[in-house]
Short mmCIF file of C-alpha atoms in Angstrom, two decimals:
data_model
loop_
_atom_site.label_atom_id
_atom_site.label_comp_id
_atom_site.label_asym_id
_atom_site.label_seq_id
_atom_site.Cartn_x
_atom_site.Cartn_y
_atom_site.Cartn_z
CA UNK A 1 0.00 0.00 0.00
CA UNK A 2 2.89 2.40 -0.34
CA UNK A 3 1.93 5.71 -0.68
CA UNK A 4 4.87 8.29 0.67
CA UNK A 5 3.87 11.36 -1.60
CA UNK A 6 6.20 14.26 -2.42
CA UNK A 7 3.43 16.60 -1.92
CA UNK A 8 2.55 15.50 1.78
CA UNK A 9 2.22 18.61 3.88
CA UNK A 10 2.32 19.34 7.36
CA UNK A 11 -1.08 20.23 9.60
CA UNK A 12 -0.96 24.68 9.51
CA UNK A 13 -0.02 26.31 12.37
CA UNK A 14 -2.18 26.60 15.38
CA UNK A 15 -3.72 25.35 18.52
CA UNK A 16 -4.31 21.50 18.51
CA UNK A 17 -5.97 19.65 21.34
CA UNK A 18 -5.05 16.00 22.11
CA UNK A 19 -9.26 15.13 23.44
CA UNK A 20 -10.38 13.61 26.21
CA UNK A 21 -12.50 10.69 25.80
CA UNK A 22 -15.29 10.57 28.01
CA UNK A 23 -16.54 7.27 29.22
CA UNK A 24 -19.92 6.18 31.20
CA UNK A 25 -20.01 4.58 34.48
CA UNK A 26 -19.64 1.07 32.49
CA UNK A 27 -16.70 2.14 30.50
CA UNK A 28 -18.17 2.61 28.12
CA UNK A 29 -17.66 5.44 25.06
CA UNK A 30 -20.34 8.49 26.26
CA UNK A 31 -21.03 9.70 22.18
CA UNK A 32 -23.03 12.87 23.53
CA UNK A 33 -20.28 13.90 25.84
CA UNK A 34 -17.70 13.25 23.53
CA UNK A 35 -19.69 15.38 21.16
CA UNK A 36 -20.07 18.12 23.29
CA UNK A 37 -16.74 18.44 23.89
CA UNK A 38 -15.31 18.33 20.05
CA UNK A 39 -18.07 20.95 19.64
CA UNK A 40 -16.34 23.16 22.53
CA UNK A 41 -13.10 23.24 21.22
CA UNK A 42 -13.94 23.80 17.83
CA UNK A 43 -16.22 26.73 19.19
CA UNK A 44 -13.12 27.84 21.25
CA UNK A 45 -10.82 28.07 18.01
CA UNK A 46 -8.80 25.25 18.06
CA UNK A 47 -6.86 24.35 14.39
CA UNK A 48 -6.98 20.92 14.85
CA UNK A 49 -8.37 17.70 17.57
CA UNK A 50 -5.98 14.83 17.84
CA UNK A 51 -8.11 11.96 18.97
CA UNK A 52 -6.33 9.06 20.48
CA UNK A 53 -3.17 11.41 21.73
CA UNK A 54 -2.30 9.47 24.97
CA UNK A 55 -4.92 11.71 26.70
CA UNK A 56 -7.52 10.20 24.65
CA UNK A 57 -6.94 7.00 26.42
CA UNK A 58 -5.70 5.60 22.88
CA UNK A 59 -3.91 2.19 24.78
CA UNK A 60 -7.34 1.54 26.73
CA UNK A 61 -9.74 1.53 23.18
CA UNK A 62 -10.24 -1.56 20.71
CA UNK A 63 -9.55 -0.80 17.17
CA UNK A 64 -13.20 -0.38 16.51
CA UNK A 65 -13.68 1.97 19.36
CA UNK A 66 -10.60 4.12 18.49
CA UNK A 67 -12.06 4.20 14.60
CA UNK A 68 -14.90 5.20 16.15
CA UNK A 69 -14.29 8.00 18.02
CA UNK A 70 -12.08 9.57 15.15
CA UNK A 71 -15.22 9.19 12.77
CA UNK A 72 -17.87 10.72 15.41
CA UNK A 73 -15.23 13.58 15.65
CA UNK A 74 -15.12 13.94 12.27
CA UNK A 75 -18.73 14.45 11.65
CA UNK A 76 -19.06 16.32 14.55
CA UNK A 77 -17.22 18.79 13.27
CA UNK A 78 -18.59 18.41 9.52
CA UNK A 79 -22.53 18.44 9.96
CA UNK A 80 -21.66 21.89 12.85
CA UNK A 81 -19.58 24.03 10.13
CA UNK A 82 -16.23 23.23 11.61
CA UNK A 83 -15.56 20.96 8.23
CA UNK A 84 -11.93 23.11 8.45
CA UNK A 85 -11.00 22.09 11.96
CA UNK A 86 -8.59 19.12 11.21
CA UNK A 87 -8.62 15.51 12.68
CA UNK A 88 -5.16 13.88 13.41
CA UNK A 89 -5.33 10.45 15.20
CA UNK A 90 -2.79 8.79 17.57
CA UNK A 91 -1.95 5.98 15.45
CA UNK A 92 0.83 4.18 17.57
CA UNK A 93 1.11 0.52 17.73
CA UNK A 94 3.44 -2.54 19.42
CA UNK A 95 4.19 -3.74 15.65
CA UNK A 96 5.00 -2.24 13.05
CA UNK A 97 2.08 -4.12 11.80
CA UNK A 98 -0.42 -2.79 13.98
CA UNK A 99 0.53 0.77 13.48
CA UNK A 100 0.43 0.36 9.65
CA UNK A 101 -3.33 -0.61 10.02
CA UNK A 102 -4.21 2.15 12.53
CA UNK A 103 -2.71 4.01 10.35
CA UNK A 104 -5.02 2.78 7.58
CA UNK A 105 -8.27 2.85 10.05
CA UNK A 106 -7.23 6.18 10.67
CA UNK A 107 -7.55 7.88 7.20
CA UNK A 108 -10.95 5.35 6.38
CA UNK A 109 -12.68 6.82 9.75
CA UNK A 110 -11.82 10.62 8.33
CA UNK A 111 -8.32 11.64 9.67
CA UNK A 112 -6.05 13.74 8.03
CA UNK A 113 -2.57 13.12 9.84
CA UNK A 114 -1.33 10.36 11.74
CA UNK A 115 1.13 10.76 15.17
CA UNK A 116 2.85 7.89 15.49
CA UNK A 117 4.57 6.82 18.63
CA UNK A 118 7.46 4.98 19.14
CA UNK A 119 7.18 1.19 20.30
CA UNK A 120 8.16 0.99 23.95
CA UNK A 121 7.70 -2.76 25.24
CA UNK A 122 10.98 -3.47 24.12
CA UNK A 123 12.97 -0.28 24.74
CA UNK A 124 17.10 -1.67 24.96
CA UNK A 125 15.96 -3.70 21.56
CA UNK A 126 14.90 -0.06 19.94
CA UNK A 127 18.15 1.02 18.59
CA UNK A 128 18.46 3.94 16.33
CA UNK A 129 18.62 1.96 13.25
CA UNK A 130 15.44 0.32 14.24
CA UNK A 131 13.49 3.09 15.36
CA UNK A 132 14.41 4.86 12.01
CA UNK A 133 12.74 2.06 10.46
CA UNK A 134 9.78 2.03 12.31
CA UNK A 135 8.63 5.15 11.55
CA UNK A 136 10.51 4.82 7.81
CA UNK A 137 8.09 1.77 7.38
CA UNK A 138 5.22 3.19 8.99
CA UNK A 139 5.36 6.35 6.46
CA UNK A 140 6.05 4.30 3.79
CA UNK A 141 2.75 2.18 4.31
CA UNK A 142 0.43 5.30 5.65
CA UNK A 143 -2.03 6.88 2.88
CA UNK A 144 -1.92 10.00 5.26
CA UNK A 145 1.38 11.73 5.81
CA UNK A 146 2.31 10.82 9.75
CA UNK A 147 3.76 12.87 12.06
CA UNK A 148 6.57 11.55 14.99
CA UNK A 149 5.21 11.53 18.62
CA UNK A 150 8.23 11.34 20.93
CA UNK A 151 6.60 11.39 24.66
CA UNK A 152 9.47 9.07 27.10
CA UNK A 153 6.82 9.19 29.75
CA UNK A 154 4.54 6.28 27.87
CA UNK A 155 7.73 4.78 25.84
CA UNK A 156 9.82 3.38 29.18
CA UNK A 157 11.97 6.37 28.57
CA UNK A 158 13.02 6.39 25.03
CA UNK A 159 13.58 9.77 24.15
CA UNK A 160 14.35 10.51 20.41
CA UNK A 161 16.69 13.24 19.78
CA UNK A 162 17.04 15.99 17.08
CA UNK A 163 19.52 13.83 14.86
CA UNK A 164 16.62 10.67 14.85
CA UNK A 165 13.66 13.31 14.35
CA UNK A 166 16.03 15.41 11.72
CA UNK A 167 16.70 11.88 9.42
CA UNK A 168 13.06 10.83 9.88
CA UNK A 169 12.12 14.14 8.87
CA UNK A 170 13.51 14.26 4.87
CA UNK A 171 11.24 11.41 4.46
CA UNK A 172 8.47 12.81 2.18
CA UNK A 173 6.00 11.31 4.15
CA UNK A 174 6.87 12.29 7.62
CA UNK A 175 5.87 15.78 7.97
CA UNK A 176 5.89 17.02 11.78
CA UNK A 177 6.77 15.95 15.42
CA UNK A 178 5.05 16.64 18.82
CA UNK A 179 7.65 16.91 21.66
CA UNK A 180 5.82 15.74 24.62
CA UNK A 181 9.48 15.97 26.10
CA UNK A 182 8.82 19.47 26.10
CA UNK A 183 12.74 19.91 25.19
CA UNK A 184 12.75 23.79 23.28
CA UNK A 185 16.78 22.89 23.18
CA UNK A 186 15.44 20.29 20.19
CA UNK A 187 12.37 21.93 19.01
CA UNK A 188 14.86 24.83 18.12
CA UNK A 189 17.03 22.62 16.48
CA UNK A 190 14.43 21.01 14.43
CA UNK A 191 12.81 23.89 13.25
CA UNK A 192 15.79 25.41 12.38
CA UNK A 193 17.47 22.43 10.54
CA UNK A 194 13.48 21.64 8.48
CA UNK A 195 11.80 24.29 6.78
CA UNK A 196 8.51 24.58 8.39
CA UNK A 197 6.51 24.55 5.26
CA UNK A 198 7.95 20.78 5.06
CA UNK A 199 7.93 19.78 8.66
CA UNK A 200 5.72 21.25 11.79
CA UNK A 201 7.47 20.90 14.91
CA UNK A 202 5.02 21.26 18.16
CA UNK A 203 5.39 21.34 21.51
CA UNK A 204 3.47 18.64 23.99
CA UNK A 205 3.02 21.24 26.84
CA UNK A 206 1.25 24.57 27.19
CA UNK A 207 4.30 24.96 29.63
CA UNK A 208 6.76 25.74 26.76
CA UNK A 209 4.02 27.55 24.13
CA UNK A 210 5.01 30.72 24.26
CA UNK A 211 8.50 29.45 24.08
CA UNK A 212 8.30 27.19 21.58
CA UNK A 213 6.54 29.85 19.34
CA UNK A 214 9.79 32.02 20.02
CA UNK A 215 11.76 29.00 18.75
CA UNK A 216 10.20 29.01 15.38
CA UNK A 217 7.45 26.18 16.31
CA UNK A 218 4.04 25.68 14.38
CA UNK A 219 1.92 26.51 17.87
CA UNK A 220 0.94 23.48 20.19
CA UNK A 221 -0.41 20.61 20.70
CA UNK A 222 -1.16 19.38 24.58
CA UNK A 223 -3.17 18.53 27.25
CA UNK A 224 -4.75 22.04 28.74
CA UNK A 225 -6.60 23.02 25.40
CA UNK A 226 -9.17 20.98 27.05
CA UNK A 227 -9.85 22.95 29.17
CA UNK A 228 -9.40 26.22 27.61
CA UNK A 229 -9.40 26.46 23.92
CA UNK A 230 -9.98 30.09 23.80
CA UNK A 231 -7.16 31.22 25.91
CA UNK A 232 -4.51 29.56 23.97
CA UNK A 233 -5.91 30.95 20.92
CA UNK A 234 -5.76 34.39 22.26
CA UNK A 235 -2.18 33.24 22.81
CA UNK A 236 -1.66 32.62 19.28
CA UNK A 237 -3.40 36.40 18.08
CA UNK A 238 -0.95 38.21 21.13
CA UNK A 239 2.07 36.56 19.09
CA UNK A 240 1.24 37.11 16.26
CA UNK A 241 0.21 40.93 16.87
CA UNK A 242 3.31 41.08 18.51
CA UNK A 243 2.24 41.91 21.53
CA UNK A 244 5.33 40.31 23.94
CA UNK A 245 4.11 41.24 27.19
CA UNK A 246 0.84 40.54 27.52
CA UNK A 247 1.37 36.55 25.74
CA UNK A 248 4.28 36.34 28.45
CA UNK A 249 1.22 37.25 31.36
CA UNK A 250 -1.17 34.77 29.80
CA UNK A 251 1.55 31.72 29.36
CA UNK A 252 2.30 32.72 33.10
CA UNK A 253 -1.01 31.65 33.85
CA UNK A 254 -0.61 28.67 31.41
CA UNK A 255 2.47 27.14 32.60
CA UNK A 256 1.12 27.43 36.13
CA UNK A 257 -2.58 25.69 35.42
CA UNK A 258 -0.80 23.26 33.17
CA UNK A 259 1.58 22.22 36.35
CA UNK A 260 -1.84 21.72 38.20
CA UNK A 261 -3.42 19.68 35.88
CA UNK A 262 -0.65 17.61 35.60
CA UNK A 263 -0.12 17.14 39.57
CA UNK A 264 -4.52 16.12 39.51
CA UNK A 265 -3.20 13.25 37.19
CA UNK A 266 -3.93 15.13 33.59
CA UNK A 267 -6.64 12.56 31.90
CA UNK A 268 -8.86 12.13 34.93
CA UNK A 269 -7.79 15.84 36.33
CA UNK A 270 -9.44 17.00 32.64
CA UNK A 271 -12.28 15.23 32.74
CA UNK A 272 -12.77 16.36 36.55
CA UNK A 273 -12.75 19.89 35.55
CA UNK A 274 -13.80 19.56 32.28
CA UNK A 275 -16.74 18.35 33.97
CA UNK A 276 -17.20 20.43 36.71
CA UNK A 277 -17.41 23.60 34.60
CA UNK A 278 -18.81 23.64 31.09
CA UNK A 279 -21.82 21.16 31.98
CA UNK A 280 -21.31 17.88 30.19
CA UNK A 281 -19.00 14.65 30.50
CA UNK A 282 -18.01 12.74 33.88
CA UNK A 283 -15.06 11.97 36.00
CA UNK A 284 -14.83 8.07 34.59
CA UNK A 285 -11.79 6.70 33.37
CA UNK A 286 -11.26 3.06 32.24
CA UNK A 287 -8.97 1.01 34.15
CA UNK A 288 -6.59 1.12 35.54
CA UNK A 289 -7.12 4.99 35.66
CA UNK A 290 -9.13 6.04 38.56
CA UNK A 291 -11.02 9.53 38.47
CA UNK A 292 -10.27 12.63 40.01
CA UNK A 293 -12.40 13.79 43.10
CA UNK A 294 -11.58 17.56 43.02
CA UNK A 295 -13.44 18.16 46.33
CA UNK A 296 -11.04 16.04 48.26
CA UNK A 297 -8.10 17.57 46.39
CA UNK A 298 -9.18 21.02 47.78
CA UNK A 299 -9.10 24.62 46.64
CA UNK A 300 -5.48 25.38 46.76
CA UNK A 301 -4.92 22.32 43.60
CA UNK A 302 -6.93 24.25 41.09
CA UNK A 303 -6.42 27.97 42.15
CA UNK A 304 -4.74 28.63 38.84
CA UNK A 305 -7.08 26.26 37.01
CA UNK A 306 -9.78 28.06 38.02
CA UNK A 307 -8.61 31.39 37.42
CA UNK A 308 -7.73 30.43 33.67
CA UNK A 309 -11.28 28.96 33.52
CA UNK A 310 -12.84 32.59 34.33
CA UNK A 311 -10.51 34.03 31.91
CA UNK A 312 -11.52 31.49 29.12
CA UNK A 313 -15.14 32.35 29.82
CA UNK A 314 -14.39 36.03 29.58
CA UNK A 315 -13.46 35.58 26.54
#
């Protein structure tokens, strides 16, 4: 099925959310919630929804249910106007096998990119020649240009650096990388070894944004769009206007409710607040997850959180 194209071209710049998946009390995918929320974030200005990032709960869906959820986001977003809101899925895989057919499942249930993560069940085995050829035969296979996800956290540690994600990147196919390692060290290498019109380099944490943006990135893609589309947008205008000071006040604010999320356990912290303040979705996570109880947290967890929310509402 090889279908590398010359003409492959990265996602545009912007604001990309990896989405929640919200579950019933069974486990079970909630369509309405799940819905609501792609409806949200499209209302809030986001560029693009990455369904199945590793918030999406990508390793705890069948293939049928991950298909799933990328074609109701798809149509979500088609029959409410949004049809120019882009759809990337999480396509990563064990095999180089499975991850050519997510891949596939991918661009049949209406995505337009693929991120791809790195194999990590094996992780001494995953030398550089092999990872190279991974994602080499991954792209190779895709009939959607893919994109390299490099996030240690869920890969027992590997950690791909700018001289993997530079080769990987000349292959016509491969056309942008999300650095949940939140390294701006390589994202500034990257995007100034790859022209950006070839190869979008993001980000995985609203911590760096503002940074990365400095360091010639193509915007972000993590975890607190969730929960605030609209601020990180406004982000995106104040940097563009040029307006210096006032994005460095609002990725203050950012990098602060970003820490909190991350200390309430991100997924289930999301769909806790998620939950708590724009009326739809619950706190359930499938196992081995368990939700957030934001009450027994206390105040002082989501002070920031919940100052960002009122500014995302004011907006």
């Amino acid at each position: 099925m090889g279908s590398a194209k010359a003409n492959s071209t990265p996602p545009p710049p912007g604001v990309y959310v990896p989405a929640v998946i919200f579950v019933d009390e069974n486990e079970e995918l909630d369509i309405p919630s799940i819905q609501a929320h792609v409806l949200r974030l499209a209302k809030g200005g986001v560029t693009g929804i990455l369904v199945q990032g590793s918030n999406g709960e990508a390793q705890h869906l069948s293939h049928d249910e991950r298909k799933q959820a990328i074609r109701v986001t798809r149509e979500t977003l088609n029959e409410n106007g949004f049809e120019h809101v882009l759809v990337i899925a999480g396509t990563g895989g064990q095999s180089t096998k499975e991850t050519k057919k997510l891949c596939a499942d991918a661009k049949e249930a209406g995505a337009s990119h693929a991120l791809v993560l790195t194999p990590g069940v094996w992780p001494t085995q995953m030398t550089k020649e092999r990872i190279l050829k991974f994602h080499r035969d991954v792209a190779d296979a895709s009939p959607i240009p893919t994109m390299i996800y490099n996030f240690p956290v869920v890969t027992a540690g590997l950690n791909l650096d700018s001289d993997i994600i530079a080769e990987l990147g000349k292959h016509p196919n491969i056309v942008g990388t999300k650095l949940s390692c939140a390294d701006i060290g390589k994202l500034h290498r990257l995007t100034s070894t790859l022209p950006s019109f070839e190869f979008a380099t993001f980000p995985g944490s609203s911590s760096v944004y503002l940074q990365g943006l400095v360091s010639g990135s193509a915007g972000i893609i993590g975890a607190l769009p969730n929960v605030a589309p609209k601020a990180h947008a406004e982000l995106y205008r104040l940097w563009k206007e040029g307006k210096l000071q006032e994005a460095e006040r609002l990725q203050a604010l950012l990098g602060h409710a970003d820490w909190e999320l991350q200390k309430l356990g991100s997924i289930a912290g999301i769909k806790a607040v998620v939950s708590k303040h724009f009326g739809y979705g619950a706190t359930h996570v499938r196992g081995p997850l368990t939700p957030r109880d934001l009450e027994a947290a206390g105040p002082a967890a989501t002070a920031k959180l919940e100052e960002l929310i009122a500014f995302e509402k004011s907006l």
